[in-house]
Structure formats: structure tokens, C-alpha cells
Amino acid sequence: ETEGGSILIDPSTTTNVRIDGGVFTRNSAFYGIKMVSSASHLTIVRSRFEYNNGIDIIFVDQGSLSVEDSTFIGNRGDDIIYSTSSFGEINNCSFISNVVSRYATVAAIGGMVVSGSLFQGNSG
């Protein structure tokens, strides 16, 4: 559980990261979670992201991403999830009352599959 900070996934020491049951509330940072390694895969499951502020709540600059059974409520940023990776997958997630100022609640370059997810009351 975090309050007031962020996570950087370091490409020199990390190849695969799994966040299971994480709670991220009321953080203010450029990026809530940032991954910058093309050899890495980030998996987020059963996690909650609530009332965070930043450029992106989850930013995957390189590598791949999967988010499952997670909830994003009341977050503010350029985008909630932004991925420049070659592969991304979002399954059974809820995006409720988020505010974005740039592209979209979920923005992807290079491909993103979204299935079984709820988008309600988002704006921007």
C-alpha cells in the first residue's frame, strides 16, 4: 500500500514484475508506476488505484503490460494507463470517474487489447 509516492521499475535489475492486491491511494507523482525496460513484463492483478494525480497513473515506456481485475477510481492525469509498448492487455477492470487531459483513459501505441472492462463517468 502506498500513499504519497511512486514506483520505478529499474531496467538494469528487473525483468518481470507482478503487483497483486496493491492499493495505491492519493499519490502525487509524475508517474504512479513507470516501467522503462523493453525486456520486462508488468502484471497488475486485483489492485486498486484511487484518487491519484500524475502525468500517467501507469506508464509503460518499453516492455509489455497486463492489468486484470483492477479498479481505477477518481484518478487525474494526462492518461490513466499509457503504453508505448508493443503489447498490452486489460481484462475485467473498472475505470470510474477518472479525469484525463491528454489522450484517453487507456492510451496505447503499438497495440492494446481491452476486454470485459467497465468505463463509466470518465472525462477529459
Short mmCIF file of C-alpha atoms in Angstrom, two decimals:
data_model
loop_
_atom_site.label_atom_id
_atom_site.label_comp_id
_atom_site.label_asym_id
_atom_site.label_seq_id
_atom_site.Cartn_x
_atom_site.Cartn_y
_atom_site.Cartn_z
CA GLU A 1 0.00 0.00 0.00
CA THR A 2 1.38 3.39 -0.93
CA GLU A 3 0.49 6.92 -0.04
CA GLY A 4 2.41 9.84 -1.48
CA GLY A 5 4.99 8.04 -3.61
CA SER A 6 5.64 6.17 -6.84
CA ILE A 7 7.29 3.01 -8.16
CA LEU A 8 10.03 2.93 -10.82
CA ILE A 9 10.80 -0.45 -12.35
CA ASP A 10 14.54 -0.36 -12.98
CA PRO A 11 15.59 -1.96 -16.27
CA SER A 12 19.04 -2.92 -15.02
CA THR A 13 17.75 -5.18 -12.23
CA THR A 14 14.21 -6.24 -13.14
CA THR A 15 12.73 -8.39 -15.90
CA ASN A 16 9.25 -9.31 -14.65
CA VAL A 17 7.16 -7.54 -12.04
CA ARG A 18 3.84 -8.70 -10.59
CA ILE A 19 1.72 -6.48 -8.36
CA ASP A 20 -1.07 -8.50 -6.75
CA GLY A 21 -3.58 -6.85 -4.42
CA GLY A 22 -1.86 -3.48 -4.40
CA VAL A 23 -3.63 -0.38 -3.12
CA PHE A 24 -2.47 2.98 -4.48
CA THR A 25 -4.35 5.94 -2.98
CA ARG A 26 -3.86 9.71 -3.03
CA ASN A 27 -0.38 9.68 -4.56
CA SER A 28 1.01 12.67 -6.42
CA ALA A 29 3.90 11.83 -8.71
CA PHE A 30 4.84 12.23 -12.37
CA TYR A 31 4.08 8.53 -12.81
CA GLY A 32 2.42 6.22 -10.30
CA ILE A 33 4.14 3.19 -11.82
CA LYS A 34 6.72 3.61 -14.59
CA MET A 35 8.44 0.80 -16.47
CA VAL A 36 11.29 1.57 -18.86
CA SER A 37 12.75 -1.83 -19.79
CA SER A 38 11.96 -3.46 -23.12
CA ALA A 39 12.84 -6.86 -21.61
CA SER A 40 10.26 -6.51 -18.82
CA HIS A 41 6.67 -7.53 -18.37
CA LEU A 42 4.46 -5.77 -15.82
CA THR A 43 1.44 -7.66 -14.46
CA ILE A 44 -1.08 -5.94 -12.21
CA VAL A 45 -3.91 -8.01 -10.72
CA ARG A 46 -6.60 -7.40 -8.10
CA SER A 47 -5.29 -3.90 -7.38
CA ARG A 48 -6.95 -0.54 -6.67
CA PHE A 49 -5.85 2.89 -7.87
CA GLU A 50 -7.90 5.63 -6.24
CA TYR A 51 -7.62 9.46 -6.32
CA ASN A 52 -4.05 9.57 -7.62
CA ASN A 53 -2.64 12.56 -9.54
CA GLY A 54 0.15 12.47 -12.08
CA ILE A 55 1.10 12.59 -15.72
CA ASP A 56 0.12 8.93 -16.07
CA ILE A 57 -1.02 6.61 -13.29
CA ILE A 58 0.62 3.68 -15.11
CA PHE A 59 3.24 4.41 -17.79
CA VAL A 60 4.90 1.62 -19.76
CA ASP A 61 7.60 3.19 -21.93
CA GLN A 62 9.00 -0.16 -23.05
CA GLY A 63 8.11 -3.78 -22.41
CA SER A 64 4.66 -5.31 -22.07
CA LEU A 65 1.74 -4.83 -19.72
CA SER A 66 -1.23 -6.80 -18.44
CA VAL A 67 -3.82 -5.49 -15.98
CA GLU A 68 -6.57 -7.77 -14.63
CA ASP A 69 -9.40 -7.48 -12.13
CA SER A 70 -8.30 -4.00 -11.03
CA THR A 71 -10.17 -0.77 -10.31
CA PHE A 72 -9.29 2.83 -11.19
CA ILE A 73 -11.50 5.41 -9.46
CA GLY A 74 -11.19 9.21 -9.34
CA ASN A 75 -7.66 9.43 -10.75
CA ARG A 76 -6.40 12.51 -12.62
CA GLY A 77 -3.66 12.62 -15.22
CA ASP A 78 -2.75 13.07 -18.85
CA ASP A 79 -3.83 9.45 -19.23
CA ILE A 80 -4.71 6.79 -16.68
CA ILE A 81 -2.82 4.00 -18.46
CA TYR A 82 -0.39 4.97 -21.20
CA SER A 83 1.64 2.39 -23.05
CA THR A 84 4.16 2.79 -25.84
CA SER A 85 4.88 -0.93 -25.65
CA SER A 86 4.36 -3.49 -28.38
CA PHE A 87 1.78 -5.38 -26.35
CA GLY A 88 -0.78 -4.58 -23.72
CA GLU A 89 -3.80 -6.36 -22.29
CA ILE A 90 -6.53 -5.16 -19.93
CA ASN A 91 -9.11 -7.65 -18.67
CA ASN A 92 -12.07 -7.24 -16.30
CA CYS A 93 -11.10 -3.81 -15.00
CA SER A 94 -13.25 -0.86 -13.93
CA PHE A 95 -12.46 2.76 -14.82
CA ILE A 96 -14.84 5.07 -12.95
CA SER A 97 -14.87 8.88 -12.69
CA ASN A 98 -11.30 9.40 -13.89
CA VAL A 99 -10.29 12.71 -15.48
CA VAL A 100 -7.72 12.79 -18.29
CA SER A 101 -6.27 15.82 -20.05
CA ARG A 102 -4.40 14.31 -23.00
CA TYR A 103 -5.47 11.21 -24.91
CA ALA A 104 -7.71 8.71 -23.15
CA THR A 105 -8.39 6.70 -20.07
CA VAL A 106 -6.39 3.92 -21.78
CA ALA A 107 -3.98 5.12 -24.48
CA ALA A 108 -1.73 2.77 -26.41
CA ILE A 109 0.83 2.90 -29.19
CA GLY A 110 1.65 -0.49 -30.65
CA GLY A 111 -1.45 -2.41 -29.58
CA MET A 112 -3.74 -2.90 -26.61
CA VAL A 113 -6.48 -5.49 -26.10
CA VAL A 114 -9.25 -4.43 -23.71
CA SER A 115 -11.92 -6.97 -22.76
CA GLY A 116 -14.64 -7.32 -20.14
CA SER A 117 -13.94 -3.87 -18.68
CA LEU A 118 -16.26 -1.11 -17.46
CA PHE A 119 -15.74 2.55 -18.37
CA GLN A 120 -18.15 4.83 -16.52
CA GLY A 121 -18.18 8.60 -15.90
CA ASN A 122 -14.66 9.29 -17.20
CA SER A 123 -13.97 12.69 -18.72
CA GLY A 124 -11.33 14.72 -20.47
#
